[in-house]
Amino acid sequence: MADQEKHVNLFIPCDMDMFSSPVALSTIKVLENLGLEVHYNAEQTCCGRKFFFSGEHECAKDLGIKIMAEYENSDYPIVIPSAACAGFIRKYYAQLLGNVSVVNDLKKFISNTYELCDYLVNRLNIQKLGNKFHQRVFYFKSCGARNLYNNYDAAEILLNSTEGLELVTDPDMIDCCSANGRFSAINPELSEQLLNRTISKIYSTGARCITSTDIHCLQHIDAFIQSKGINIEVIHIADILNAQD
């Protein structure tokens, strides 16, 4: 672990907060098991990612300003169990907030924001947590992990070191699950085609669990799986990193 790292701020994505709050608890346990004191601001809401990509830039800007204000008195790293949200902050906050924030403060905020796995592997230099998960698991690398959080392989490192876990990946699977923004609502037929192709490929690997760094992708995939009666479990990576089965 990096020297003198004792505190961390936790930002929970809105989709996780509203619909999958147990994953947030797993994230806290993973961090606390490393001896970190986790600070959570109950007033936090949304990073603005969905609004930004829907063209609602003013709303996204207001949310970004709100987040920065909530952390302005803290030098602790900000950890987010979502490659999409953390990647959005890293890649687009300079564009979104550059004319309304103190530049040095903005740069500091962006550089101090991490996706959970990246924080563990590349900030704390931890590649093995001692977790146990005895399943054949397919890691679905989200668009956020591929395109927003560049050169991202921390999730695979931690999954590969998980006792009992048989990791399955497919570097050629570059399809979007269609959970991004309003795409699936506006293009329901294309969304179903993308999901059907993705899930069929995953099922053919023999994996019976799908994991990802992004809860909105997993929620979208899970809704499709349940509607089709497909025997695959969906689980966020934080739950695997906290598992001891």
PDB file of C-alpha atoms in Angstrom:
ATOM      1  CA  MET A   1       0.000   0.000   0.000  1.00  0.00           C
ATOM      2  CA  ALA A   2       1.129   3.523  -0.740  1.00  0.00           C
ATOM      3  CA  ASP A   3       2.786   5.185   2.233  1.00  0.00           C
ATOM      4  CA  GLN A   4       0.557   7.137   4.621  1.00  0.00           C
ATOM      5  CA  GLU A   5      -2.682   6.379   2.709  1.00  0.00           C
ATOM      6  CA  LYS A   6      -5.221   6.276   5.540  1.00  0.00           C
ATOM      7  CA  HIS A   7      -8.335   8.092   4.282  1.00  0.00           C
ATOM      8  CA  VAL A   8     -10.432   8.006   1.147  1.00  0.00           C
ATOM      9  CA  ASN A   9     -13.554   9.785  -0.111  1.00  0.00           C
ATOM     10  CA  LEU A  10     -16.223   7.550  -1.609  1.00  0.00           C
ATOM     11  CA  PHE A  11     -18.501   8.716  -4.407  1.00  0.00           C
ATOM     12  CA  ILE A  12     -21.360   6.339  -5.249  1.00  0.00           C
ATOM     13  CA  PRO A  13     -22.883   6.484  -8.770  1.00  0.00           C
ATOM     14  CA  CYS A  14     -26.560   7.486  -8.779  1.00  0.00           C
ATOM     15  CA  ASP A  15     -27.673   4.218 -10.440  1.00  0.00           C
ATOM     16  CA  MET A  16     -25.953   2.253  -7.707  1.00  0.00           C
ATOM     17  CA  ASP A  17     -27.285   4.457  -4.933  1.00  0.00           C
ATOM     18  CA  MET A  18     -30.881   4.137  -6.127  1.00  0.00           C
ATOM     19  CA  PHE A  19     -31.086   0.546  -7.302  1.00  0.00           C
ATOM     20  CA  SER A  20     -28.050  -1.484  -6.123  1.00  0.00           C
ATOM     21  CA  SER A  21     -27.007  -0.002  -2.788  1.00  0.00           C
ATOM     22  CA  PRO A  22     -25.534  -3.293  -1.414  1.00  0.00           C
ATOM     23  CA  VAL A  23     -22.705  -2.866  -3.950  1.00  0.00           C
ATOM     24  CA  ALA A  24     -21.798   0.400  -2.235  1.00  0.00           C
ATOM     25  CA  LEU A  25     -21.500  -1.493   1.043  1.00  0.00           C
ATOM     26  CA  SER A  26     -19.185  -4.027  -0.620  1.00  0.00           C
ATOM     27  CA  THR A  27     -17.030  -1.152  -1.852  1.00  0.00           C
ATOM     28  CA  ILE A  28     -16.805   0.264   1.662  1.00  0.00           C
ATOM     29  CA  LYS A  29     -15.854  -3.141   3.087  1.00  0.00           C
ATOM     30  CA  VAL A  30     -13.113  -3.637   0.491  1.00  0.00           C
ATOM     31  CA  LEU A  31     -11.583  -0.280   1.398  1.00  0.00           C
ATOM     32  CA  GLU A  32     -12.018  -0.699   5.154  1.00  0.00           C
ATOM     33  CA  ASN A  33     -10.441  -4.162   5.035  1.00  0.00           C
ATOM     34  CA  LEU A  34      -7.302  -2.413   3.820  1.00  0.00           C
ATOM     35  CA  GLY A  35      -7.291  -0.199   6.888  1.00  0.00           C
ATOM     36  CA  LEU A  36      -8.675   2.866   5.144  1.00  0.00           C
ATOM     37  CA  GLU A  37     -11.147   5.226   6.767  1.00  0.00           C
ATOM     38  CA  VAL A  38     -13.931   5.819   4.269  1.00  0.00           C
ATOM     39  CA  HIS A  39     -15.605   9.234   4.122  1.00  0.00           C
ATOM     40  CA  TYR A  40     -19.020   9.417   2.456  1.00  0.00           C
ATOM     41  CA  ASN A  41     -20.958  12.614   1.841  1.00  0.00           C
ATOM     42  CA  ALA A  42     -24.661  11.843   2.097  1.00  0.00           C
ATOM     43  CA  GLU A  43     -25.475  15.002   0.094  1.00  0.00           C
ATOM     44  CA  GLN A  44     -23.784  13.716  -3.073  1.00  0.00           C
ATOM     45  CA  THR A  45     -26.029  13.054  -6.057  1.00  0.00           C
ATOM     46  CA  CYS A  46     -24.741  12.592  -9.617  1.00  0.00           C
ATOM     47  CA  CYS A  47     -21.530  13.317 -11.553  1.00  0.00           C
ATOM     48  CA  GLY A  48     -23.551  14.659 -14.492  1.00  0.00           C
ATOM     49  CA  ARG A  49     -22.417  12.039 -17.022  1.00  0.00           C
ATOM     50  CA  LYS A  50     -25.849  11.078 -18.287  1.00  0.00           C
ATOM     51  CA  PHE A  51     -26.951  14.687 -18.593  1.00  0.00           C
ATOM     52  CA  PHE A  52     -23.780  15.629 -20.466  1.00  0.00           C
ATOM     53  CA  PHE A  53     -24.153  12.875 -23.055  1.00  0.00           C
ATOM     54  CA  SER A  54     -27.846  13.735 -23.459  1.00  0.00           C
ATOM     55  CA  GLY A  55     -26.932  17.310 -24.365  1.00  0.00           C
ATOM     56  CA  GLU A  56     -27.990  18.812 -21.018  1.00  0.00           C
ATOM     57  CA  HIS A  57     -24.638  20.510 -20.448  1.00  0.00           C
ATOM     58  CA  GLU A  58     -25.877  23.201 -18.056  1.00  0.00           C
ATOM     59  CA  CYS A  59     -27.375  20.599 -15.749  1.00  0.00           C
ATOM     60  CA  ALA A  60     -24.164  18.538 -15.953  1.00  0.00           C
ATOM     61  CA  LYS A  61     -22.151  21.678 -15.161  1.00  0.00           C
ATOM     62  CA  ASP A  62     -24.277  22.446 -12.095  1.00  0.00           C
ATOM     63  CA  LEU A  63     -23.760  18.904 -10.823  1.00  0.00           C
ATOM     64  CA  GLY A  64     -20.025  19.112 -11.443  1.00  0.00           C
ATOM     65  CA  ILE A  65     -19.765  22.375  -9.523  1.00  0.00           C
ATOM     66  CA  LYS A  66     -21.764  20.817  -6.684  1.00  0.00           C
ATOM     67  CA  ILE A  67     -19.410  17.824  -6.449  1.00  0.00           C
ATOM     68  CA  MET A  68     -16.300  19.984  -6.455  1.00  0.00           C
ATOM     69  CA  ALA A  69     -17.752  22.177  -3.720  1.00  0.00           C
ATOM     70  CA  GLU A  70     -18.484  19.104  -1.595  1.00  0.00           C
ATOM     71  CA  TYR A  71     -14.849  17.987  -1.765  1.00  0.00           C
ATOM     72  CA  GLU A  72     -13.080  21.365  -1.812  1.00  0.00           C
ATOM     73  CA  ASN A  73     -11.836  21.003   1.774  1.00  0.00           C
ATOM     74  CA  SER A  74     -10.523  17.471   1.374  1.00  0.00           C
ATOM     75  CA  ASP A  75      -7.219  16.261  -0.049  1.00  0.00           C
ATOM     76  CA  TYR A  76      -8.203  12.587   0.194  1.00  0.00           C
ATOM     77  CA  PRO A  77      -8.482  10.559  -3.028  1.00  0.00           C
ATOM     78  CA  ILE A  78     -11.993  10.253  -4.441  1.00  0.00           C
ATOM     79  CA  VAL A  79     -12.837   6.643  -5.270  1.00  0.00           C
ATOM     80  CA  ILE A  80     -15.791   5.724  -7.504  1.00  0.00           C
ATOM     81  CA  PRO A  81     -16.912   2.116  -8.154  1.00  0.00           C
ATOM     82  CA  SER A  82     -17.600   2.994 -11.796  1.00  0.00           C
ATOM     83  CA  ALA A  83     -15.190   3.363 -14.715  1.00  0.00           C
ATOM     84  CA  ALA A  84     -17.823   5.361 -16.612  1.00  0.00           C
ATOM     85  CA  CYS A  85     -18.357   7.994 -13.919  1.00  0.00           C
ATOM     86  CA  ALA A  86     -14.689   8.281 -12.934  1.00  0.00           C
ATOM     87  CA  GLY A  87     -13.695   8.314 -16.593  1.00  0.00           C
ATOM     88  CA  PHE A  88     -16.235  11.023 -17.378  1.00  0.00           C
ATOM     89  CA  ILE A  89     -14.829  13.227 -14.624  1.00  0.00           C
ATOM     90  CA  ARG A  90     -11.280  12.648 -15.805  1.00  0.00           C
ATOM     91  CA  LYS A  91     -11.983  13.189 -19.490  1.00  0.00           C
ATOM     92  CA  TYR A  92     -14.722  15.831 -19.605  1.00  0.00           C
ATOM     93  CA  TYR A  93     -14.653  17.939 -16.433  1.00  0.00           C
ATOM     94  CA  ALA A  94     -11.909  20.184 -17.813  1.00  0.00           C
ATOM     95  CA  GLN A  95     -14.125  20.902 -20.813  1.00  0.00           C
ATOM     96  CA  LEU A  96     -17.290  21.192 -18.749  1.00  0.00           C
ATOM     97  CA  LEU A  97     -15.980  23.286 -15.862  1.00  0.00           C
ATOM     98  CA  GLY A  98     -12.842  24.947 -17.169  1.00  0.00           C
ATOM     99  CA  ASN A  99     -14.441  28.394 -17.387  1.00  0.00           C
ATOM    100  CA  VAL A 100     -16.184  28.325 -14.013  1.00  0.00           C
ATOM    101  CA  SER A 101     -13.601  26.792 -11.664  1.00  0.00           C
ATOM    102  CA  VAL A 102     -10.152  27.655 -10.434  1.00  0.00           C
ATOM    103  CA  VAL A 103      -7.935  25.787 -12.905  1.00  0.00           C
ATOM    104  CA  ASN A 104      -5.490  24.439 -10.322  1.00  0.00           C
ATOM    105  CA  ASP A 105      -8.335  23.188  -8.123  1.00  0.00           C
ATOM    106  CA  LEU A 106      -9.991  21.540 -11.110  1.00  0.00           C
ATOM    107  CA  LYS A 107      -6.783  19.809 -12.173  1.00  0.00           C
ATOM    108  CA  LYS A 108      -6.249  18.609  -8.616  1.00  0.00           C
ATOM    109  CA  PHE A 109      -9.804  17.280  -8.375  1.00  0.00           C
ATOM    110  CA  ILE A 110      -9.541  15.423 -11.673  1.00  0.00           C
ATOM    111  CA  SER A 111      -6.154  13.874 -10.903  1.00  0.00           C
ATOM    112  CA  ASN A 112      -7.368  12.822  -7.460  1.00  0.00           C
ATOM    113  CA  THR A 113     -10.372  10.888  -8.811  1.00  0.00           C
ATOM    114  CA  TYR A 114     -10.072   7.120  -9.311  1.00  0.00           C
ATOM    115  CA  GLU A 115     -12.165   4.163 -10.337  1.00  0.00           C
ATOM    116  CA  LEU A 116     -12.114   1.569  -7.532  1.00  0.00           C
ATOM    117  CA  CYS A 117      -9.910  -1.075  -9.198  1.00  0.00           C
ATOM    118  CA  ASP A 118      -7.502   1.481 -10.594  1.00  0.00           C
ATOM    119  CA  TYR A 119      -7.184   3.010  -7.142  1.00  0.00           C
ATOM    120  CA  LEU A 120      -6.355  -0.348  -5.596  1.00  0.00           C
ATOM    121  CA  VAL A 121      -3.888  -1.495  -8.250  1.00  0.00           C
ATOM    122  CA  ASN A 122      -2.213   1.696  -9.414  1.00  0.00           C
ATOM    123  CA  ARG A 123      -2.484   4.016  -6.406  1.00  0.00           C
ATOM    124  CA  LEU A 124      -2.125   1.519  -3.548  1.00  0.00           C
ATOM    125  CA  ASN A 125      -0.036  -0.995  -5.531  1.00  0.00           C
ATOM    126  CA  ILE A 126      -2.290  -3.876  -4.470  1.00  0.00           C
ATOM    127  CA  GLN A 127      -2.823  -6.711  -6.934  1.00  0.00           C
ATOM    128  CA  LYS A 128      -4.312  -9.314  -4.610  1.00  0.00           C
ATOM    129  CA  LEU A 129      -6.986  -8.842  -1.946  1.00  0.00           C
ATOM    130  CA  GLY A 130      -7.332 -12.387  -0.610  1.00  0.00           C
ATOM    131  CA  ASN A 131     -10.949 -12.593  -1.797  1.00  0.00           C
ATOM    132  CA  LYS A 132     -12.562 -15.874  -2.874  1.00  0.00           C
ATOM    133  CA  PHE A 133     -15.187 -16.429  -5.560  1.00  0.00           C
ATOM    134  CA  HIS A 134     -15.558 -19.914  -6.998  1.00  0.00           C
ATOM    135  CA  GLN A 135     -17.196 -19.301 -10.359  1.00  0.00           C
ATOM    136  CA  ARG A 136     -16.424 -19.069 -14.063  1.00  0.00           C
ATOM    137  CA  VAL A 137     -16.818 -15.332 -14.623  1.00  0.00           C
ATOM    138  CA  PHE A 138     -16.979 -13.267 -17.789  1.00  0.00           C
ATOM    139  CA  TYR A 139     -15.569  -9.763 -17.408  1.00  0.00           C
ATOM    140  CA  PHE A 140     -17.586  -7.342 -19.543  1.00  0.00           C
ATOM    141  CA  LYS A 141     -15.367  -4.355 -20.244  1.00  0.00           C
ATOM    142  CA  SER A 142     -17.781  -1.457 -20.516  1.00  0.00           C
ATOM    143  CA  CYS A 143     -17.524   1.440 -22.948  1.00  0.00           C
ATOM    144  CA  GLY A 144     -16.504   3.558 -19.971  1.00  0.00           C
ATOM    145  CA  ALA A 145     -13.637   1.225 -19.117  1.00  0.00           C
ATOM    146  CA  ARG A 146     -12.510   1.042 -22.755  1.00  0.00           C
ATOM    147  CA  ASN A 147     -12.986   4.606 -23.912  1.00  0.00           C
ATOM    148  CA  LEU A 148     -13.162   6.929 -20.897  1.00  0.00           C
ATOM    149  CA  TYR A 149     -10.767   5.247 -18.480  1.00  0.00           C
ATOM    150  CA  ASN A 150      -7.897   4.743 -20.922  1.00  0.00           C
ATOM    151  CA  ASN A 151      -5.448   1.811 -20.775  1.00  0.00           C
ATOM    152  CA  TYR A 152      -7.543   0.168 -18.133  1.00  0.00           C
ATOM    153  CA  ASP A 153      -6.571  -3.359 -16.978  1.00  0.00           C
ATOM    154  CA  ALA A 154      -6.804  -3.113 -13.185  1.00  0.00           C
ATOM    155  CA  ALA A 155     -10.080  -5.040 -13.055  1.00  0.00           C
ATOM    156  CA  GLU A 156      -8.577  -8.028 -14.867  1.00  0.00           C
ATOM    157  CA  ILE A 157      -5.576  -7.997 -12.511  1.00  0.00           C
ATOM    158  CA  LEU A 158      -7.790  -8.214  -9.419  1.00  0.00           C
ATOM    159  CA  LEU A 159     -10.114 -10.803 -10.938  1.00  0.00           C
ATOM    160  CA  ASN A 160      -7.179 -12.976 -11.994  1.00  0.00           C
ATOM    161  CA  SER A 161      -5.861 -12.937  -8.422  1.00  0.00           C
ATOM    162  CA  THR A 162      -9.234 -13.923  -6.925  1.00  0.00           C
ATOM    163  CA  GLU A 163      -9.070 -17.411  -5.416  1.00  0.00           C
ATOM    164  CA  GLY A 164     -11.350 -19.891  -7.190  1.00  0.00           C
ATOM    165  CA  LEU A 165     -12.342 -17.508  -9.977  1.00  0.00           C
ATOM    166  CA  GLU A 166     -11.939 -18.655 -13.565  1.00  0.00           C
ATOM    167  CA  LEU A 167     -11.760 -15.479 -15.601  1.00  0.00           C
ATOM    168  CA  VAL A 168     -13.111 -15.306 -19.146  1.00  0.00           C
ATOM    169  CA  THR A 169     -12.520 -12.273 -21.354  1.00  0.00           C
ATOM    170  CA  ASP A 170     -12.977 -11.448 -25.010  1.00  0.00           C
ATOM    171  CA  PRO A 171     -10.794  -8.601 -26.317  1.00  0.00           C
ATOM    172  CA  ASP A 172     -12.742  -8.672 -29.590  1.00  0.00           C
ATOM    173  CA  MET A 173     -16.034  -7.882 -27.837  1.00  0.00           C
ATOM    174  CA  ILE A 174     -16.288  -4.146 -28.412  1.00  0.00           C
ATOM    175  CA  ASP A 175     -20.064  -3.818 -28.654  1.00  0.00           C
ATOM    176  CA  CYS A 176     -21.863  -1.409 -26.343  1.00  0.00           C
ATOM    177  CA  CYS A 177     -24.504  -3.014 -24.140  1.00  0.00           C
ATOM    178  CA  SER A 178     -26.746  -0.033 -25.121  1.00  0.00           C
ATOM    179  CA  ALA A 179     -27.221   1.148 -21.534  1.00  0.00           C
ATOM    180  CA  ASN A 180     -25.650   4.520 -22.327  1.00  0.00           C
ATOM    181  CA  GLY A 181     -28.043   7.437 -21.859  1.00  0.00           C
ATOM    182  CA  ARG A 182     -31.319   7.252 -23.782  1.00  0.00           C
ATOM    183  CA  PHE A 183     -30.048   4.980 -26.532  1.00  0.00           C
ATOM    184  CA  SER A 184     -32.065   1.912 -25.528  1.00  0.00           C
ATOM    185  CA  ALA A 185     -35.264   3.935 -25.108  1.00  0.00           C
ATOM    186  CA  ILE A 186     -34.905   5.622 -28.496  1.00  0.00           C
ATOM    187  CA  ASN A 187     -33.646   2.501 -30.310  1.00  0.00           C
ATOM    188  CA  PRO A 188     -35.288  -0.473 -28.549  1.00  0.00           C
ATOM    189  CA  GLU A 189     -34.931  -2.911 -31.456  1.00  0.00           C
ATOM    190  CA  LEU A 190     -31.237  -2.159 -32.005  1.00  0.00           C
ATOM    191  CA  SER A 191     -30.675  -2.264 -28.258  1.00  0.00           C
ATOM    192  CA  GLU A 192     -32.162  -5.755 -28.067  1.00  0.00           C
ATOM    193  CA  GLN A 193     -30.031  -6.894 -31.007  1.00  0.00           C
ATOM    194  CA  LEU A 194     -26.860  -5.648 -29.321  1.00  0.00           C
ATOM    195  CA  LEU A 195     -27.775  -7.273 -26.032  1.00  0.00           C
ATOM    196  CA  ASN A 196     -28.766 -10.554 -27.661  1.00  0.00           C
ATOM    197  CA  ARG A 197     -25.470 -10.732 -29.550  1.00  0.00           C
ATOM    198  CA  THR A 198     -23.441  -9.866 -26.451  1.00  0.00           C
ATOM    199  CA  ILE A 199     -25.197 -12.280 -24.107  1.00  0.00           C
ATOM    200  CA  SER A 200     -25.109 -15.090 -26.679  1.00  0.00           C
ATOM    201  CA  LYS A 201     -21.319 -14.707 -26.971  1.00  0.00           C
ATOM    202  CA  ILE A 202     -20.909 -14.692 -23.209  1.00  0.00           C
ATOM    203  CA  TYR A 203     -23.176 -17.704 -22.690  1.00  0.00           C
ATOM    204  CA  SER A 204     -21.241 -19.685 -25.298  1.00  0.00           C
ATOM    205  CA  THR A 205     -18.050 -19.321 -23.221  1.00  0.00           C
ATOM    206  CA  GLY A 206     -19.562 -21.385 -20.425  1.00  0.00           C
ATOM    207  CA  ALA A 207     -19.428 -18.466 -17.989  1.00  0.00           C
ATOM    208  CA  ARG A 208     -22.310 -18.325 -15.569  1.00  0.00           C
ATOM    209  CA  CYS A 209     -21.498 -14.933 -14.050  1.00  0.00           C
ATOM    210  CA  ILE A 210     -21.027 -11.571 -15.746  1.00  0.00           C
ATOM    211  CA  THR A 211     -19.154  -8.826 -13.963  1.00  0.00           C
ATOM    212  CA  SER A 212     -18.230  -5.268 -14.841  1.00  0.00           C
ATOM    213  CA  THR A 213     -17.002  -2.065 -13.246  1.00  0.00           C
ATOM    214  CA  ASP A 214     -20.235  -0.290 -14.223  1.00  0.00           C
ATOM    215  CA  ILE A 215     -23.527  -0.878 -12.472  1.00  0.00           C
ATOM    216  CA  HIS A 216     -25.698   0.782 -15.141  1.00  0.00           C
ATOM    217  CA  CYS A 217     -24.397  -1.734 -17.703  1.00  0.00           C
ATOM    218  CA  LEU A 218     -25.030  -4.650 -15.354  1.00  0.00           C
ATOM    219  CA  GLN A 219     -28.541  -3.428 -14.520  1.00  0.00           C
ATOM    220  CA  HIS A 220     -29.336  -3.153 -18.216  1.00  0.00           C
ATOM    221  CA  ILE A 221     -27.882  -6.582 -18.985  1.00  0.00           C
ATOM    222  CA  ASP A 222     -29.687  -8.137 -16.013  1.00  0.00           C
ATOM    223  CA  ALA A 223     -33.061  -6.806 -17.160  1.00  0.00           C
ATOM    224  CA  PHE A 224     -32.512  -8.450 -20.545  1.00  0.00           C
ATOM    225  CA  ILE A 225     -31.347 -11.741 -19.003  1.00  0.00           C
ATOM    226  CA  GLN A 226     -34.347 -11.927 -16.693  1.00  0.00           C
ATOM    227  CA  SER A 227     -36.768 -11.150 -19.516  1.00  0.00           C
ATOM    228  CA  LYS A 228     -35.315 -14.018 -21.576  1.00  0.00           C
ATOM    229  CA  GLY A 229     -34.920 -16.480 -18.693  1.00  0.00           C
ATOM    230  CA  ILE A 230     -31.188 -16.936 -19.302  1.00  0.00           C
ATOM    231  CA  ASN A 231     -29.272 -18.719 -16.556  1.00  0.00           C
ATOM    232  CA  ILE A 232     -26.468 -16.221 -15.952  1.00  0.00           C
ATOM    233  CA  GLU A 233     -25.825 -14.259 -12.767  1.00  0.00           C
ATOM    234  CA  VAL A 234     -24.907 -10.577 -12.904  1.00  0.00           C
ATOM    235  CA  ILE A 235     -22.567  -9.238 -10.212  1.00  0.00           C
ATOM    236  CA  HIS A 236     -20.635  -5.994  -9.805  1.00  0.00           C
ATOM    237  CA  ILE A 237     -16.882  -6.380  -9.414  1.00  0.00           C
ATOM    238  CA  ALA A 238     -16.972  -4.796  -5.932  1.00  0.00           C
ATOM    239  CA  ASP A 239     -19.105  -7.712  -4.712  1.00  0.00           C
ATOM    240  CA  ILE A 240     -16.522 -10.154  -6.060  1.00  0.00           C
ATOM    241  CA  LEU A 241     -13.659  -8.242  -4.458  1.00  0.00           C
ATOM    242  CA  ASN A 242     -15.524  -8.438  -1.137  1.00  0.00           C
ATOM    243  CA  ALA A 243     -16.492 -12.102  -1.501  1.00  0.00           C
ATOM    244  CA  GLN A 244     -15.153 -14.912   0.688  1.00  0.00           C
ATOM    245  CA  ASP A 245     -17.137 -17.908  -0.616  1.00  0.00           C
TER     246      ASP A 245
END
